[in-house]
Amino acid sequence: MEPGTFGQSLVDFENSIGLTVNTENQFGCMVNTVMNPWQASGEFVWRVGEIYREACLLAYGWQLDPKAKHMFVCGDLQYTEKNGWFMFANVVGEFGKKSHQYECVTKLAVVNQADVIKIQQYQQNGGLFASNKKEEVLYQMLLDAADDTGAEFEFNYRNQSGGTLFTASLKVVDTPRIKHFETQSDPDLQYPDNYQYFMYGEGGKVYLSHMITKKPDFQQVVEVETLPIKMYGEKDGWLLWYGFPVTFTDLPVDQNNPKANPLIESDRTYHIKFAGEKHKNREMDIVLKDNTGWFDNYALNR
């Protein structure tokens, strides 16, 4: 099997559930694999197994997770002709609670124009959290909120523990990433060599969300201030819409303190690599808006 021959459907599915961490060992998919299964490589079988396992974890959680409120870290409100007013949002995960053992990046559109003004006013005073008002399993909540009427969310400030500031109806228009946490008892579960983040964006906003491995770890969302102009070209610009994993090549994971914030460069400039158009390795420098963004290593590890 030629390693550079890719089955696009399999690759697209793998990308959609975030199983593209190891971009060094790319794999192929033969058209006649079903006819000649013995010709499939061990790497191919392993990667297909990862996809199947992740699908099982998501299905298992969908059926058996307790219903709960899920807190989302809200990005800035922005506008595009396709989505109207919307914001990217990241779920706040927790290893210790079955309902919250997820990474999730979703795109929430504001249903009512009056709520747009309200959200903009409050965002001027600080970052916001949004939580679904009706307790639900995460997967089911995302499906229900994809309806035209959306679902009701409660908002509060990130740095305050007070009551609800206001409520608004939000509609899920896309979910670039949803991934169940790995089974923590797996003896083969290891931190990566270098820090890995999920990059995504639209409408001029680009974000990075840290990809969680195992307890202890951290969750973080930072905004990218500067990208090379070529990233917005025909070759790789579409990747931002789907979202894709990137590796910080100059940031090895601190195996002794894996829950610490690794983003400490004074100029906020970092080198990343990723699989670009036709899965070719790409590398570039990016500049972050700040080195912290939203960061948590407490709630996650409870």
PDB file of C-alpha atoms in Angstrom, residues 74-286:
ATOM      1  CA  CYS A  74     -17.699  32.303  24.766  1.00  0.00           C
ATOM      2  CA  GLY A  75     -15.542  33.931  22.115  1.00  0.00           C
ATOM      3  CA  ASP A  76     -16.244  37.412  20.782  1.00  0.00           C
ATOM      4  CA  LEU A  77     -19.549  37.994  19.040  1.00  0.00           C
ATOM      5  CA  GLN A  78     -18.985  38.339  15.289  1.00  0.00           C
ATOM      6  CA  TYR A  79     -20.978  38.543  12.073  1.00  0.00           C
ATOM      7  CA  THR A  80     -20.885  36.733   8.737  1.00  0.00           C
ATOM      8  CA  GLU A  81     -23.477  36.704   5.981  1.00  0.00           C
ATOM      9  CA  LYS A  82     -23.846  32.927   6.256  1.00  0.00           C
ATOM     10  CA  ASN A  83     -24.263  32.628  10.034  1.00  0.00           C
ATOM     11  CA  GLY A  84     -25.496  36.066  11.042  1.00  0.00           C
ATOM     12  CA  TRP A  85     -24.355  36.993  14.570  1.00  0.00           C
ATOM     13  CA  PHE A  86     -22.508  34.111  16.218  1.00  0.00           C
ATOM     14  CA  MET A  87     -19.646  33.210  18.518  1.00  0.00           C
ATOM     15  CA  PHE A  88     -17.346  30.257  18.967  1.00  0.00           C
ATOM     16  CA  ALA A  89     -17.718  28.498  22.313  1.00  0.00           C
ATOM     17  CA  ASN A  90     -15.675  25.848  24.140  1.00  0.00           C
ATOM     18  CA  VAL A  91     -17.157  23.500  26.709  1.00  0.00           C
ATOM     19  CA  VAL A  92     -15.550  23.520  30.176  1.00  0.00           C
ATOM     20  CA  GLY A  93     -14.515  19.917  30.812  1.00  0.00           C
ATOM     21  CA  GLU A  94     -14.037  18.035  34.084  1.00  0.00           C
ATOM     22  CA  PHE A  95     -12.301  14.700  34.523  1.00  0.00           C
ATOM     23  CA  GLY A  96     -14.253  13.974  37.706  1.00  0.00           C
ATOM     24  CA  LYS A  97     -17.780  14.345  36.302  1.00  0.00           C
ATOM     25  CA  LYS A  98     -19.090  11.873  33.766  1.00  0.00           C
ATOM     26  CA  SER A  99     -21.328  14.444  32.074  1.00  0.00           C
ATOM     27  CA  HIS A 100     -18.415  16.805  31.438  1.00  0.00           C
ATOM     28  CA  GLN A 101     -15.664  14.490  30.161  1.00  0.00           C
ATOM     29  CA  TYR A 102     -15.521  16.165  26.752  1.00  0.00           C
ATOM     30  CA  GLU A 103     -13.647  18.568  24.546  1.00  0.00           C
ATOM     31  CA  CYS A 104     -16.092  20.504  22.408  1.00  0.00           C
ATOM     32  CA  VAL A 105     -15.822  23.502  20.097  1.00  0.00           C
ATOM     33  CA  THR A 106     -19.137  24.710  18.751  1.00  0.00           C
ATOM     34  CA  LYS A 107     -20.485  27.720  16.874  1.00  0.00           C
ATOM     35  CA  LEU A 108     -23.490  29.387  18.509  1.00  0.00           C
ATOM     36  CA  ALA A 109     -25.659  31.787  16.495  1.00  0.00           C
ATOM     37  CA  VAL A 110     -27.849  34.352  18.263  1.00  0.00           C
ATOM     38  CA  VAL A 111     -31.515  33.784  17.397  1.00  0.00           C
ATOM     39  CA  ASN A 112     -32.969  37.173  18.419  1.00  0.00           C
ATOM     40  CA  GLN A 113     -31.551  40.554  17.410  1.00  0.00           C
ATOM     41  CA  ALA A 114     -32.340  42.033  20.833  1.00  0.00           C
ATOM     42  CA  ASP A 115     -29.984  39.495  22.407  1.00  0.00           C
ATOM     43  CA  VAL A 116     -27.167  40.569  20.073  1.00  0.00           C
ATOM     44  CA  ILE A 117     -27.139  44.049  21.599  1.00  0.00           C
ATOM     45  CA  LYS A 118     -27.321  42.594  25.098  1.00  0.00           C
ATOM     46  CA  ILE A 119     -24.366  40.246  24.558  1.00  0.00           C
ATOM     47  CA  GLN A 120     -22.278  43.014  22.977  1.00  0.00           C
ATOM     48  CA  GLN A 121     -22.905  45.298  25.945  1.00  0.00           C
ATOM     49  CA  TYR A 122     -21.882  42.693  28.504  1.00  0.00           C
ATOM     50  CA  GLN A 123     -18.827  41.550  26.512  1.00  0.00           C
ATOM     51  CA  GLN A 124     -17.439  45.076  26.763  1.00  0.00           C
ATOM     52  CA  ASN A 125     -17.023  44.471  30.504  1.00  0.00           C
ATOM     53  CA  GLY A 126     -15.388  41.043  30.320  1.00  0.00           C
ATOM     54  CA  GLY A 127     -15.505  37.505  28.957  1.00  0.00           C
ATOM     55  CA  LEU A 128     -18.699  35.486  29.280  1.00  0.00           C
ATOM     56  CA  PHE A 129     -19.712  31.949  30.153  1.00  0.00           C
ATOM     57  CA  ALA A 130     -22.919  30.480  28.704  1.00  0.00           C
ATOM     58  CA  SER A 131     -24.721  27.412  30.088  1.00  0.00           C
ATOM     59  CA  ASN A 132     -27.728  25.548  28.730  1.00  0.00           C
ATOM     60  CA  LYS A 133     -30.710  26.367  30.977  1.00  0.00           C
ATOM     61  CA  LYS A 134     -32.325  22.935  30.598  1.00  0.00           C
ATOM     62  CA  GLU A 135     -30.216  20.050  31.881  1.00  0.00           C
ATOM     63  CA  GLU A 136     -29.347  17.649  29.071  1.00  0.00           C
ATOM     64  CA  VAL A 137     -26.733  15.195  27.843  1.00  0.00           C
ATOM     65  CA  LEU A 138     -24.147  17.212  25.889  1.00  0.00           C
ATOM     66  CA  TYR A 139     -24.643  15.404  22.586  1.00  0.00           C
ATOM     67  CA  GLN A 140     -28.434  15.686  22.806  1.00  0.00           C
ATOM     68  CA  MET A 141     -28.240  19.345  23.795  1.00  0.00           C
ATOM     69  CA  LEU A 142     -26.146  20.120  20.708  1.00  0.00           C
ATOM     70  CA  LEU A 143     -28.686  18.345  18.500  1.00  0.00           C
ATOM     71  CA  ASP A 144     -31.696  20.033  20.095  1.00  0.00           C
ATOM     72  CA  ALA A 145     -30.062  23.468  19.904  1.00  0.00           C
ATOM     73  CA  ALA A 146     -29.489  22.997  16.163  1.00  0.00           C
ATOM     74  CA  ASP A 147     -33.220  23.539  15.641  1.00  0.00           C
ATOM     75  CA  ASP A 148     -34.256  26.912  14.210  1.00  0.00           C
ATOM     76  CA  THR A 149     -35.515  28.075  17.601  1.00  0.00           C
ATOM     77  CA  GLY A 150     -32.228  27.130  19.276  1.00  0.00           C
ATOM     78  CA  ALA A 151     -32.071  26.619  23.045  1.00  0.00           C
ATOM     79  CA  GLU A 152     -32.085  28.977  26.014  1.00  0.00           C
ATOM     80  CA  PHE A 153     -28.699  29.734  27.584  1.00  0.00           C
ATOM     81  CA  GLU A 154     -27.824  31.515  30.820  1.00  0.00           C
ATOM     82  CA  PHE A 155     -24.899  33.966  30.801  1.00  0.00           C
ATOM     83  CA  ASN A 156     -22.513  35.096  33.524  1.00  0.00           C
ATOM     84  CA  TYR A 157     -19.050  36.637  33.693  1.00  0.00           C
ATOM     85  CA  ARG A 158     -16.051  34.307  33.694  1.00  0.00           C
ATOM     86  CA  ASN A 159     -14.411  35.943  36.704  1.00  0.00           C
ATOM     87  CA  GLN A 160     -17.502  36.089  38.919  1.00  0.00           C
ATOM     88  CA  SER A 161     -19.447  33.466  40.841  1.00  0.00           C
ATOM     89  CA  GLY A 162     -22.667  35.478  41.031  1.00  0.00           C
ATOM     90  CA  GLY A 163     -26.054  34.665  39.551  1.00  0.00           C
ATOM     91  CA  THR A 164     -27.242  34.756  35.964  1.00  0.00           C
ATOM     92  CA  LEU A 165     -26.756  38.079  34.162  1.00  0.00           C
ATOM     93  CA  PHE A 166     -29.278  37.369  31.408  1.00  0.00           C
ATOM     94  CA  THR A 167     -30.606  34.615  29.153  1.00  0.00           C
ATOM     95  CA  ALA A 168     -30.568  34.347  25.353  1.00  0.00           C
ATOM     96  CA  SER A 169     -31.621  31.855  22.707  1.00  0.00           C
ATOM     97  CA  LEU A 170     -28.665  30.394  20.813  1.00  0.00           C
ATOM     98  CA  LYS A 171     -28.608  28.024  17.858  1.00  0.00           C
ATOM     99  CA  VAL A 172     -25.845  25.502  17.139  1.00  0.00           C
ATOM    100  CA  VAL A 173     -24.796  26.075  13.524  1.00  0.00           C
ATOM    101  CA  ASP A 174     -21.650  23.923  13.527  1.00  0.00           C
ATOM    102  CA  THR A 175     -19.512  21.822  15.863  1.00  0.00           C
ATOM    103  CA  PRO A 176     -15.924  21.696  14.548  1.00  0.00           C
ATOM    104  CA  ARG A 177     -14.763  19.417  17.368  1.00  0.00           C
ATOM    105  CA  ILE A 178     -16.322  17.075  19.903  1.00  0.00           C
ATOM    106  CA  LYS A 179     -14.193  14.442  21.583  1.00  0.00           C
ATOM    107  CA  HIS A 180     -14.714  12.304  24.652  1.00  0.00           C
ATOM    108  CA  PHE A 181     -11.822  12.263  27.111  1.00  0.00           C
ATOM    109  CA  GLU A 182      -9.585   9.230  26.838  1.00  0.00           C
ATOM    110  CA  THR A 183     -10.086   6.313  29.227  1.00  0.00           C
ATOM    111  CA  GLN A 184      -7.890   7.421  32.112  1.00  0.00           C
ATOM    112  CA  SER A 185      -7.084   3.870  33.230  1.00  0.00           C
ATOM    113  CA  ASP A 186      -5.417   3.094  29.877  1.00  0.00           C
ATOM    114  CA  PRO A 187      -1.766   2.249  30.732  1.00  0.00           C
ATOM    115  CA  ASP A 188      -0.656   3.282  27.231  1.00  0.00           C
ATOM    116  CA  LEU A 189      -2.082   6.805  27.527  1.00  0.00           C
ATOM    117  CA  GLN A 190       0.867   9.216  27.316  1.00  0.00           C
ATOM    118  CA  TYR A 191       1.300  12.961  26.928  1.00  0.00           C
ATOM    119  CA  PRO A 192       2.522  14.020  23.458  1.00  0.00           C
ATOM    120  CA  ASP A 193       6.113  15.158  22.976  1.00  0.00           C
ATOM    121  CA  ASN A 194       5.014  18.711  22.116  1.00  0.00           C
ATOM    122  CA  TYR A 195       1.949  20.746  23.032  1.00  0.00           C
ATOM    123  CA  GLN A 196      -0.935  20.373  20.610  1.00  0.00           C
ATOM    124  CA  TYR A 197      -3.846  22.715  20.021  1.00  0.00           C
ATOM    125  CA  PHE A 198      -6.946  22.702  17.825  1.00  0.00           C
ATOM    126  CA  MET A 199      -7.003  25.740  15.493  1.00  0.00           C
ATOM    127  CA  TYR A 200     -10.232  27.079  13.997  1.00  0.00           C
ATOM    128  CA  GLY A 201     -11.878  30.318  12.976  1.00  0.00           C
ATOM    129  CA  GLU A 202     -14.096  32.297  10.650  1.00  0.00           C
ATOM    130  CA  GLY A 203     -14.924  35.897   9.850  1.00  0.00           C
ATOM    131  CA  GLY A 204     -11.475  37.196  10.735  1.00  0.00           C
ATOM    132  CA  LYS A 205     -11.301  35.520  14.172  1.00  0.00           C
ATOM    133  CA  VAL A 206      -8.920  32.601  14.757  1.00  0.00           C
ATOM    134  CA  TYR A 207      -8.674  30.620  17.991  1.00  0.00           C
ATOM    135  CA  LEU A 208      -6.579  27.836  19.496  1.00  0.00           C
ATOM    136  CA  SER A 209      -7.955  25.324  22.008  1.00  0.00           C
ATOM    137  CA  HIS A 210      -5.580  23.071  23.916  1.00  0.00           C
ATOM    138  CA  MET A 211      -6.073  19.362  23.196  1.00  0.00           C
ATOM    139  CA  ILE A 212      -6.491  17.477  26.480  1.00  0.00           C
ATOM    140  CA  THR A 213      -4.686  14.172  27.062  1.00  0.00           C
ATOM    141  CA  LYS A 214      -5.082  12.883  30.619  1.00  0.00           C
ATOM    142  CA  LYS A 215      -5.263  13.963  34.248  1.00  0.00           C
ATOM    143  CA  PRO A 216      -3.565  16.241  35.237  1.00  0.00           C
ATOM    144  CA  ASP A 217      -3.863  18.596  32.280  1.00  0.00           C
ATOM    145  CA  PHE A 218      -5.190  22.042  31.420  1.00  0.00           C
ATOM    146  CA  GLN A 219      -7.771  23.609  29.154  1.00  0.00           C
ATOM    147  CA  GLN A 220      -7.101  26.866  27.358  1.00  0.00           C
ATOM    148  CA  VAL A 221      -8.540  29.047  24.599  1.00  0.00           C
ATOM    149  CA  VAL A 222      -6.355  31.769  23.087  1.00  0.00           C
ATOM    150  CA  GLU A 223      -6.964  34.087  20.157  1.00  0.00           C
ATOM    151  CA  VAL A 224      -4.493  34.340  17.279  1.00  0.00           C
ATOM    152  CA  GLU A 225      -3.609  37.951  16.530  1.00  0.00           C
ATOM    153  CA  THR A 226      -1.490  37.448  13.397  1.00  0.00           C
ATOM    154  CA  LEU A 227      -1.415  34.664  10.824  1.00  0.00           C
ATOM    155  CA  PRO A 228       0.680  34.580   7.648  1.00  0.00           C
ATOM    156  CA  ILE A 229      -1.411  36.016   4.830  1.00  0.00           C
ATOM    157  CA  LYS A 230      -0.918  32.786   2.859  1.00  0.00           C
ATOM    158  CA  MET A 231      -3.045  30.954   5.432  1.00  0.00           C
ATOM    159  CA  TYR A 232      -6.061  32.773   4.039  1.00  0.00           C
ATOM    160  CA  GLY A 233      -5.296  31.714   0.463  1.00  0.00           C
ATOM    161  CA  GLU A 234      -6.959  29.046  -1.638  1.00  0.00           C
ATOM    162  CA  LYS A 235      -4.648  26.279  -0.446  1.00  0.00           C
ATOM    163  CA  ASP A 236      -5.195  26.158   3.320  1.00  0.00           C
ATOM    164  CA  GLY A 237      -7.789  28.794   4.180  1.00  0.00           C
ATOM    165  CA  TRP A 238     -10.606  26.244   4.215  1.00  0.00           C
ATOM    166  CA  LEU A 239      -8.873  24.412   7.072  1.00  0.00           C
ATOM    167  CA  LEU A 240      -9.826  27.148   9.526  1.00  0.00           C
ATOM    168  CA  TRP A 241     -13.498  26.595   8.820  1.00  0.00           C
ATOM    169  CA  TYR A 242     -13.240  22.870   9.593  1.00  0.00           C
ATOM    170  CA  GLY A 243     -10.635  23.205  12.351  1.00  0.00           C
ATOM    171  CA  PHE A 244      -7.416  21.197  12.528  1.00  0.00           C
ATOM    172  CA  PRO A 245      -4.729  20.123  15.029  1.00  0.00           C
ATOM    173  CA  VAL A 246      -1.426  21.996  15.206  1.00  0.00           C
ATOM    174  CA  THR A 247       1.797  21.161  17.023  1.00  0.00           C
ATOM    175  CA  PHE A 248       3.931  23.810  18.750  1.00  0.00           C
ATOM    176  CA  THR A 249       7.317  22.560  17.587  1.00  0.00           C
ATOM    177  CA  ASP A 250       9.354  24.627  20.070  1.00  0.00           C
ATOM    178  CA  LEU A 251       7.226  23.763  23.112  1.00  0.00           C
ATOM    179  CA  PRO A 252       7.973  20.289  24.498  1.00  0.00           C
ATOM    180  CA  VAL A 253       5.465  19.080  27.076  1.00  0.00           C
ATOM    181  CA  ASP A 254       6.698  19.495  30.640  1.00  0.00           C
ATOM    182  CA  GLN A 255       6.230  15.893  31.736  1.00  0.00           C
ATOM    183  CA  ASN A 256       6.779  16.886  35.385  1.00  0.00           C
ATOM    184  CA  ASN A 257       4.184  19.665  35.350  1.00  0.00           C
ATOM    185  CA  PRO A 258       1.817  19.035  32.416  1.00  0.00           C
ATOM    186  CA  LYS A 259      -0.945  21.292  33.761  1.00  0.00           C
ATOM    187  CA  ALA A 260       1.105  24.521  33.615  1.00  0.00           C
ATOM    188  CA  ASN A 261       0.543  27.153  30.916  1.00  0.00           C
ATOM    189  CA  PRO A 262       3.294  26.649  28.299  1.00  0.00           C
ATOM    190  CA  LEU A 263       2.663  29.948  26.488  1.00  0.00           C
ATOM    191  CA  ILE A 264       5.220  32.298  28.030  1.00  0.00           C
ATOM    192  CA  GLU A 265       7.070  33.911  25.091  1.00  0.00           C
ATOM    193  CA  SER A 266       7.336  37.673  25.663  1.00  0.00           C
ATOM    194  CA  ASP A 267       6.704  38.464  21.986  1.00  0.00           C
ATOM    195  CA  ARG A 268       3.801  35.944  21.886  1.00  0.00           C
ATOM    196  CA  THR A 269       5.270  34.421  18.691  1.00  0.00           C
ATOM    197  CA  TYR A 270       5.212  30.652  18.229  1.00  0.00           C
ATOM    198  CA  HIS A 271       6.117  28.165  15.501  1.00  0.00           C
ATOM    199  CA  ILE A 272       3.507  25.581  14.539  1.00  0.00           C
ATOM    200  CA  LYS A 273       3.260  22.709  12.090  1.00  0.00           C
ATOM    201  CA  PHE A 274       0.199  20.959  10.707  1.00  0.00           C
ATOM    202  CA  ALA A 275      -1.080  18.894   7.797  1.00  0.00           C
ATOM    203  CA  GLY A 276      -2.174  21.286   5.055  1.00  0.00           C
ATOM    204  CA  GLU A 277      -3.607  20.930   1.566  1.00  0.00           C
ATOM    205  CA  LYS A 278      -3.348  17.315   0.358  1.00  0.00           C
ATOM    206  CA  HIS A 279      -1.913  16.466   3.794  1.00  0.00           C
ATOM    207  CA  LYS A 280       1.405  18.122   3.055  1.00  0.00           C
ATOM    208  CA  ASN A 281       3.358  19.198   6.124  1.00  0.00           C
ATOM    209  CA  ARG A 282       3.097  22.952   6.678  1.00  0.00           C
ATOM    210  CA  GLU A 283       4.963  25.177   9.141  1.00  0.00           C
ATOM    211  CA  MET A 284       4.551  28.837  10.034  1.00  0.00           C
ATOM    212  CA  ASP A 285       4.915  31.420  12.789  1.00  0.00           C
ATOM    213  CA  ILE A 286       1.851  32.844  14.515  1.00  0.00           C
TER     214      ILE A 286
END
